[in-house]
Short mmCIF file of C-alpha atoms in Angstrom, two decimals:
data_model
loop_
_atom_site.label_atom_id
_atom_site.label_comp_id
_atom_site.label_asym_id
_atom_site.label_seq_id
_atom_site.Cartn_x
_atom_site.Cartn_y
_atom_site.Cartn_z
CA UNK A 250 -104.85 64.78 96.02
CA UNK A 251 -100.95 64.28 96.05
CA UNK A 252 -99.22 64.89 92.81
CA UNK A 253 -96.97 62.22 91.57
CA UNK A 254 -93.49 62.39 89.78
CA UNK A 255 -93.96 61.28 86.06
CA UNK A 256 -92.62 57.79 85.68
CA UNK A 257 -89.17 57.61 84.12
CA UNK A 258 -88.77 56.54 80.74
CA UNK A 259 -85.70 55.76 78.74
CA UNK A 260 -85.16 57.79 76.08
CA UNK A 261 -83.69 55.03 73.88
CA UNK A 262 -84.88 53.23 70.84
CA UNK A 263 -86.70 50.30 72.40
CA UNK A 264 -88.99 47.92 69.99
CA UNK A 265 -92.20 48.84 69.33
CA UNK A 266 -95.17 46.18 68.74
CA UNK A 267 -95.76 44.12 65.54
CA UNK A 268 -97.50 46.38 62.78
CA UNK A 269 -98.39 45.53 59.42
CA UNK A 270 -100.10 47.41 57.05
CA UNK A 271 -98.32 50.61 56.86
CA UNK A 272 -100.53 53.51 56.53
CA UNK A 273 -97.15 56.19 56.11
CA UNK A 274 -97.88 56.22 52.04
CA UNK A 275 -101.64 56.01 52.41
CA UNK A 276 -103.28 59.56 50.72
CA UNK A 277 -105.35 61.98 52.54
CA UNK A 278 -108.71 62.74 51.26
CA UNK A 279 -108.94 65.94 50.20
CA UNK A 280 -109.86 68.53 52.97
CA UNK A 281 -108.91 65.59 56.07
CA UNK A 282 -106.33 65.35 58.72
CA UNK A 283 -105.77 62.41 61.20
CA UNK A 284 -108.10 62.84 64.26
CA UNK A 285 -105.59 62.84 67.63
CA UNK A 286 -108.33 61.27 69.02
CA UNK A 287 -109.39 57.99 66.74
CA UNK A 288 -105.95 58.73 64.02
CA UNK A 289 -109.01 58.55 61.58
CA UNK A 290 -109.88 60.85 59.06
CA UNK A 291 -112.32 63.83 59.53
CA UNK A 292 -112.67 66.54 58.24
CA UNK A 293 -109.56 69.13 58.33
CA UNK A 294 -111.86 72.10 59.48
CA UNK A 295 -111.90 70.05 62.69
CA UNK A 296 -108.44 70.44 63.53
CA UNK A 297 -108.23 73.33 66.14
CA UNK A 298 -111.90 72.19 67.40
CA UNK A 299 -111.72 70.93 70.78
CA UNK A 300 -113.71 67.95 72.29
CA UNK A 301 -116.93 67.97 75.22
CA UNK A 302 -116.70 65.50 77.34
CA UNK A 303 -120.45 64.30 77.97
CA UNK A 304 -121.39 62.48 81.49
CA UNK A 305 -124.32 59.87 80.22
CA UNK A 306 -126.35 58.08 82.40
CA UNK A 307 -126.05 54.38 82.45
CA UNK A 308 -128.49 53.02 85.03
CA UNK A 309 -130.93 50.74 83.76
CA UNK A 310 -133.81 53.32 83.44
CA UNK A 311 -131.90 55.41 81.26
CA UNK A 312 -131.53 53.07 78.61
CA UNK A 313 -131.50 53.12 75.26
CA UNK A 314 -128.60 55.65 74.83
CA UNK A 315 -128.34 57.95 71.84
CA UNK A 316 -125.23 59.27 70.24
CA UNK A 317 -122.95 57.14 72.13
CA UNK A 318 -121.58 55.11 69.11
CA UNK A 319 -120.95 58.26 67.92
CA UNK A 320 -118.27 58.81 70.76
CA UNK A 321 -114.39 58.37 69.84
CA UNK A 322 -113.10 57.92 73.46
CA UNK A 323 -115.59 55.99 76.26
CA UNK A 324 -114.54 56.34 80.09
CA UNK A 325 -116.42 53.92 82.18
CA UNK A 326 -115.79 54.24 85.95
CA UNK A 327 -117.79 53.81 89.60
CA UNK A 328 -119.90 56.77 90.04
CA UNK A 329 -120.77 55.40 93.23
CA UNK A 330 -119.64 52.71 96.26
CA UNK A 331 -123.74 52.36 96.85
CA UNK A 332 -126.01 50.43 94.09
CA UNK A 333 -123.53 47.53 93.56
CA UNK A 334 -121.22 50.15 92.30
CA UNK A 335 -123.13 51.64 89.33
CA UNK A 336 -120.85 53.06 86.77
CA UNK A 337 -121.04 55.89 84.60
CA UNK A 338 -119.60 56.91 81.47
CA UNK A 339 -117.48 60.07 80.20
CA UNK A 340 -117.92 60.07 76.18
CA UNK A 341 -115.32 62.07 74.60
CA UNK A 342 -116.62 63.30 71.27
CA UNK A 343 -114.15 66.07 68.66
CA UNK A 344 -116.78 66.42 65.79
CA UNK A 345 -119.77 67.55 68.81
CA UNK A 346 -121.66 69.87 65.99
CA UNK A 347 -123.22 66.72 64.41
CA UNK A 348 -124.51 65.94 67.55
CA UNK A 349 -128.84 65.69 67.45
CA UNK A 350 -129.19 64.25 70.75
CA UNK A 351 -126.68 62.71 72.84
CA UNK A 352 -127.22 60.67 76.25
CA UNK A 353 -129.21 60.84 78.80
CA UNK A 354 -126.96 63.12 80.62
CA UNK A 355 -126.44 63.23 84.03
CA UNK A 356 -124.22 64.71 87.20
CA UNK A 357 -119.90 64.94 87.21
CA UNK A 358 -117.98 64.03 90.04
CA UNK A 359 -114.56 65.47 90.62
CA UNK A 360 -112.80 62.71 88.80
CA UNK A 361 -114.50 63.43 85.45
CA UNK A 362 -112.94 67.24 86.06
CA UNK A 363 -109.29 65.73 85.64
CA UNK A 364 -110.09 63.44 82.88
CA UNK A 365 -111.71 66.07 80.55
CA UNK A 366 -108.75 68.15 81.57
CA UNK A 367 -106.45 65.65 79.51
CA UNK A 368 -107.97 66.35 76.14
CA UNK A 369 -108.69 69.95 77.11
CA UNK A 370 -112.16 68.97 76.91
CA UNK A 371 -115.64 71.00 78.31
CA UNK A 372 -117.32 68.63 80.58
CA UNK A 373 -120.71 68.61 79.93
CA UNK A 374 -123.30 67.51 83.10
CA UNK A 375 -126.17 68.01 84.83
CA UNK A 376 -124.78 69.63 88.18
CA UNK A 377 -123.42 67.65 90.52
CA UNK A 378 -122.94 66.89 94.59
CA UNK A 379 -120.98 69.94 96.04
CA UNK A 380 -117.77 67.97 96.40
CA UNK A 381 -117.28 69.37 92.69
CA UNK A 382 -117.32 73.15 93.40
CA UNK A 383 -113.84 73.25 93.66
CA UNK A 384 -113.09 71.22 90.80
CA UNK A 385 -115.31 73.65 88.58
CA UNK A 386 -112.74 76.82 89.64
CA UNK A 387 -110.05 75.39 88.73
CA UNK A 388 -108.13 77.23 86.29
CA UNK A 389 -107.94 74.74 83.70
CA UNK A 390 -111.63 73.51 83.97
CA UNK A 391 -114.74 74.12 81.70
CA UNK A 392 -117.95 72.84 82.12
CA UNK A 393 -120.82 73.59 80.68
CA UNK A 394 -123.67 71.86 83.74
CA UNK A 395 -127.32 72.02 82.37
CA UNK A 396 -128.73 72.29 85.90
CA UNK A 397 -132.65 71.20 84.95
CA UNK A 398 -132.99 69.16 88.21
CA UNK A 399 -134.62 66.04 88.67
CA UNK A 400 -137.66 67.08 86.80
CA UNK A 401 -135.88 65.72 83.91
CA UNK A 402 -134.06 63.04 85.21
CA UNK A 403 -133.50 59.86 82.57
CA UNK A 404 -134.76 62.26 79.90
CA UNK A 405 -132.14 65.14 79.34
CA UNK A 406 -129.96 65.00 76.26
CA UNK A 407 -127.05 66.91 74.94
CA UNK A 408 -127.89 68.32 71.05
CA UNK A 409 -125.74 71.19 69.49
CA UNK A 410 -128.95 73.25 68.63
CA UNK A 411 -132.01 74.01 70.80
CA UNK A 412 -133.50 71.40 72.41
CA UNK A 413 -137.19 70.55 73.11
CA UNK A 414 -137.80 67.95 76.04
CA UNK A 415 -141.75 67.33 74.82
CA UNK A 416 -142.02 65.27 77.75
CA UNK A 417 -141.67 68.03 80.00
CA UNK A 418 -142.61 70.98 77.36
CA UNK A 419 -139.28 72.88 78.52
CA UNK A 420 -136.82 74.31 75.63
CA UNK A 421 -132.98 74.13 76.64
CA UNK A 422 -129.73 75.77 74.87
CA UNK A 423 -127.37 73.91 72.87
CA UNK A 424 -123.76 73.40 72.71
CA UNK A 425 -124.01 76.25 69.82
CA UNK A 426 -125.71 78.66 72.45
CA UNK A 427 -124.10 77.29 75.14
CA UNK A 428 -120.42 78.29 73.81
CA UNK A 429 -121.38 81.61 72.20
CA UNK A 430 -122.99 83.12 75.60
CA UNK A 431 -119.88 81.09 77.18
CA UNK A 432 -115.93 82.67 77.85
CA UNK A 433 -114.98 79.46 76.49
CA UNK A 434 -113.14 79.01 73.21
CA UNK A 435 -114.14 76.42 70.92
CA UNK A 436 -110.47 75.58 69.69
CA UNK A 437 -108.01 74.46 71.71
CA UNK A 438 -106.68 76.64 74.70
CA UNK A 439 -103.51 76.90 76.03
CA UNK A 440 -103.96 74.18 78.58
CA UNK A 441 -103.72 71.62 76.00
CA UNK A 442 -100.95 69.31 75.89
CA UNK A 443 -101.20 67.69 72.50
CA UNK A 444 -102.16 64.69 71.40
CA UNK A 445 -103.52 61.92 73.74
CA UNK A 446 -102.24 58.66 72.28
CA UNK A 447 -99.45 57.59 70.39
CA UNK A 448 -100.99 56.00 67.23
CA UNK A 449 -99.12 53.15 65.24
CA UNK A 450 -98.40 53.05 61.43
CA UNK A 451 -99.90 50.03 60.82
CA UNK A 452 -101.90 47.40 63.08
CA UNK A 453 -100.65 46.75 66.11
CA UNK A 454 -101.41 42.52 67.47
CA UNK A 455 -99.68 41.05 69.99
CA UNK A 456 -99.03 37.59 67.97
CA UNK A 457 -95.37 37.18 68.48
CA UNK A 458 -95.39 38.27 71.98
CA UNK A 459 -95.01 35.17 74.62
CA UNK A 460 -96.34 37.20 77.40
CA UNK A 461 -99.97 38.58 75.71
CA UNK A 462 -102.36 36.54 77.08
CA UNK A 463 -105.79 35.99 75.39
CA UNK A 464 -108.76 38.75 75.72
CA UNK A 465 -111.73 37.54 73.78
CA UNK A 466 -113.96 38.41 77.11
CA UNK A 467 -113.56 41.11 79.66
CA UNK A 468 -116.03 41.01 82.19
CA UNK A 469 -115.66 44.24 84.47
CA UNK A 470 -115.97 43.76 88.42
CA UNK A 471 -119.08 46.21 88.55
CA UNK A 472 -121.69 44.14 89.45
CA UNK A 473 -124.90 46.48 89.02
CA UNK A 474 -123.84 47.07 85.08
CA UNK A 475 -122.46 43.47 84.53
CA UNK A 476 -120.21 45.58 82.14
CA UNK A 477 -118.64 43.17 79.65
CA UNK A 478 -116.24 43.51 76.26
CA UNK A 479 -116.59 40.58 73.73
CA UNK A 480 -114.30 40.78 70.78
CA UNK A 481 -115.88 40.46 67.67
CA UNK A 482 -113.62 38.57 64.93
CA UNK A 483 -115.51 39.65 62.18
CA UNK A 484 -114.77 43.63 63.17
CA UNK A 485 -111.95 42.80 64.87
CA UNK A 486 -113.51 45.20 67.92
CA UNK A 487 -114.58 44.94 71.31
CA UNK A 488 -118.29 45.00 71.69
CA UNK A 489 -119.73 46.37 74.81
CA UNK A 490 -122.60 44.73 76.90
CA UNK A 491 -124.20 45.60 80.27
CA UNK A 492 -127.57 44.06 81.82
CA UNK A 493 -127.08 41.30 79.70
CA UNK A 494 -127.40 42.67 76.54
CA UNK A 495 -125.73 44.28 73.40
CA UNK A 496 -125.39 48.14 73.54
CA UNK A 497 -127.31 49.34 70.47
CA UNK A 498 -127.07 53.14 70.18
CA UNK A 499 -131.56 53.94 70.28
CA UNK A 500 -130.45 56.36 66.73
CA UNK A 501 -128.96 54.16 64.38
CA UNK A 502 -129.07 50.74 65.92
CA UNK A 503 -124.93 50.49 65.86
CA UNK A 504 -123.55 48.44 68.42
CA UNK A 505 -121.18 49.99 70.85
CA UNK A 506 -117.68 48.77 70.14
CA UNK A 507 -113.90 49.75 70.04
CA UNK A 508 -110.63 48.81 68.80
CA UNK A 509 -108.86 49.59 72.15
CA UNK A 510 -109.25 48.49 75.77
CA UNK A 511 -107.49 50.28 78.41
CA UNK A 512 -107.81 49.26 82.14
CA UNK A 513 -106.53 51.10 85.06
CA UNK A 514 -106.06 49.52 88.34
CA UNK A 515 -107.20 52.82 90.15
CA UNK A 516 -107.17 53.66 94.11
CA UNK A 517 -109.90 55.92 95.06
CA UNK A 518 -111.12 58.20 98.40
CA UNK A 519 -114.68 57.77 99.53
CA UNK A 520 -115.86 61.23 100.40
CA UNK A 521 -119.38 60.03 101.93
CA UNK A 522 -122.71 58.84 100.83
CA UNK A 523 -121.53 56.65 98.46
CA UNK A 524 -119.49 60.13 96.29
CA UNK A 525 -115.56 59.02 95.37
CA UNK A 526 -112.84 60.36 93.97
CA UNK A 527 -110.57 58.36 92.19
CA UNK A 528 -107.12 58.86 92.96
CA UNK A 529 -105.99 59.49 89.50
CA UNK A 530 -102.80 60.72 89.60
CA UNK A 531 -100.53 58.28 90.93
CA UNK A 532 -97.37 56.45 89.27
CA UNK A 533 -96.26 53.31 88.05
CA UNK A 534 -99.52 51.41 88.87
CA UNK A 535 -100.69 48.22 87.01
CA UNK A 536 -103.00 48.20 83.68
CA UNK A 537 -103.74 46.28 80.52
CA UNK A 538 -103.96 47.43 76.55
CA UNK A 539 -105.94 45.25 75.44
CA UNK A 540 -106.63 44.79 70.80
CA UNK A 541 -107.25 42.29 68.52
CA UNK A 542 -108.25 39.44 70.65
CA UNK A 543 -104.62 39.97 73.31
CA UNK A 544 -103.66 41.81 76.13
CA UNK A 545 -100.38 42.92 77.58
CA UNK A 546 -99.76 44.26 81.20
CA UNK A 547 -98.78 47.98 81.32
CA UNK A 548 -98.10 50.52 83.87
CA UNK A 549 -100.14 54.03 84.21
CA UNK A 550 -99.28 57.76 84.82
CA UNK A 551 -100.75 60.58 85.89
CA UNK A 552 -98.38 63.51 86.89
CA UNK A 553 -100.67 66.23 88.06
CA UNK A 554 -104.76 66.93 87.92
CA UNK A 555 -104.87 68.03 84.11
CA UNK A 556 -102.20 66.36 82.34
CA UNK A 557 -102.21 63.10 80.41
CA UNK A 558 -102.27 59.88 81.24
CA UNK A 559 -99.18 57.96 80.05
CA UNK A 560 -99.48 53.88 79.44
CA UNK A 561 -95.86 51.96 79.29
CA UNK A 562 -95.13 48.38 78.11
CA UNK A 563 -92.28 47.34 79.89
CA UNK A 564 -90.61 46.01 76.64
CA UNK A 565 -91.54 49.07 74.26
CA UNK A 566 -91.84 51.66 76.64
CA UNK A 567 -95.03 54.09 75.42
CA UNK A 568 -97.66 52.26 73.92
CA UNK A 569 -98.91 52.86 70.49
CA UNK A 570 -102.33 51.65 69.79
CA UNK A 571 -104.95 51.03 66.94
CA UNK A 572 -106.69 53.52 65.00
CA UNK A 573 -109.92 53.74 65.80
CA UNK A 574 -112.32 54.27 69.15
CA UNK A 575 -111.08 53.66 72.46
CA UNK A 576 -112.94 52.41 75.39
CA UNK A 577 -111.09 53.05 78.86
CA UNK A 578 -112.05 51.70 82.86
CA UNK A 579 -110.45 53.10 86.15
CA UNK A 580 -111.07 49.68 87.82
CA UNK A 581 -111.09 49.95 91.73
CA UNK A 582 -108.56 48.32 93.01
CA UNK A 583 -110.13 46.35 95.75
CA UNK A 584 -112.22 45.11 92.85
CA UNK A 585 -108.67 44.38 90.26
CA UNK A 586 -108.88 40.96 91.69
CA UNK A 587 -111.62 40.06 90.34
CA UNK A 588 -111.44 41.25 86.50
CA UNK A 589 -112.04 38.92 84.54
CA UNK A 590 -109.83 38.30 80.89
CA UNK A 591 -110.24 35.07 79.10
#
């Protein structure tokens, strides 16, 4: 891949979206800090803790999911140009020791390496086509890939204890025994670059802005999911669908949903049978934010493999979005065409 020069921004005070609701007087509970992931509050002895970043299964087999409402940051994205373009998803997740079973998990490609890099992330898998061998030396990488083979395939779940699949009476290491027989620290390292987002004080809608255009359905151009946001004006969320139906997480029943919408009109490589690699770092290329029932166009940036991806409005310059869970899509763009926003 071919790193790009960060987009310039200017440096001066542009205006920033509407906000209301000021949160800058609003007191902490005791022992709680803003999460740099959701800007909600969790718990304080979380600070330092760094996220996984869990690959989960989302063909039609492996359904229900578990944990996945429990995710603060959802990547869906191709995992592959065969099967109608089945996607996958990346769930970012900071507070990963209250995890009791999370997925099914399944295999990374060597676009999930970058995008865990951006929150300093481990990237949690089951193995993976070689074209990701390289990807797993990198110097800012860490993965943690479970490697049980097809044996367990639509059955295999991330927990932060020991794990028992009873279906095939074989015991697996958790993220606790995983990290304490790993080199990895679980706080931050020094490839992280700080927060993700830029969070507003307040609420940010798009009311008073001519150019928003209305987002109460987003129907994704991957056919095999039908992958589809409908915001919810009771929650004022996004609530995710696929083969038709609501996303109920198989634990508590909780409906998949988010706050934010970020899509990425995203280039990619094919690298044979069917494996990709999205061309992620680029400059300047087209998007949407999309919250509370709008969407405005933005522009994306990725300068190099691990660091973060920048959105830009061009009338505010970096966007600041909603507290609360964020669902992001690297859309192919010989599929932008036909997104769907309405």
């Amino acid at each position: 891949t071919v790193e790009a020069e960060p987009i310039a921004t200017d440096t001066k005070e542009v205006e920033q979206p509407a906000a209301t609701e000021s949160s800058a007087d609003e007191v902490a509970p005791e022992h709680s800090y803003r999460s740099e992931l959701t800007n909600e509050w969790i718990d304080e002895d979380l600070k330092d803790q760094r996220p996984i970043a869990v690959m989960v299964d989302n063909e039609r087999t492996a359904l229900p999911h578990f944990g996945t409402a429990d995710a603060d940051v959802v990547y869906e994205i191709m995992n592959s140009t065969l099967n109608d373009r089945i996607t996958r998803f990346m769930v970012v997740v900071k507070d990963w020791e209250k995890i009791e079973q999370l997925g099914s998990i399944r295999s990374a490609r060597p676009t999930n390496f970058m995008l865990a890099a951006e929150w300093n992330a481990v990237l949690c898998h089951d193995g993976g086509p070689y074209f990701i061998n390289d990807w797993v030396a990198k110097d800012y990488s860490a993965n943690f890939s479970f490697n049980n083979g097809k044996a367990t395939e639509f059955t295999e779940y991330i927990t932060y204890d020991t794990y028992t699949n009873s279906q095939k009476g074989k015991t697996y290491d958790g993220l606790k025994q995983r990290f304490a027989n790993s080199k990895y620290t679980t706080t931050y390292n020094d490839y992280y670059q700080g927060p993700h987002f830029k969070f507003a004080d307040g609420e940010v809608t798009f009311d008073d802005r001519s150019d928003a255009i209305s987002a109460t359905t987003i129907e994704l151009p991957f056919k095999h999911n039908g992958s589809t946001l409908k915001y919810n004006e009771e929650t004022g969320t996004y609530d995710y669908y696929e083969y038709g139906s609501a996303h109920k997480d198989a634990d508590s029943n909780a409906q998949l949903t988010f706050e934010n919408v970020i899509l990425q009109d995203t280039t990619f490589a094919e690298l044979g049978e069917g494996y990709l690699i999205y061309n992620a770092i680029d400059s300047g290329r087209s998007g949407y934010y999309i919250t509370q029932g709008k969407a405005i166009e933005v522009t994306w940036t990725k300068s190099s493999e691990n660091a973060i991806t920048h959105y830009y409005d061009a009338k505010t310059g970096e966007i600041q979005i909603n507290t609360g869970k964020t669902y992001i899509s690297l859309i192919p763009s010989d599929g932008w065409s036909s997104l769907v926003i309405k």
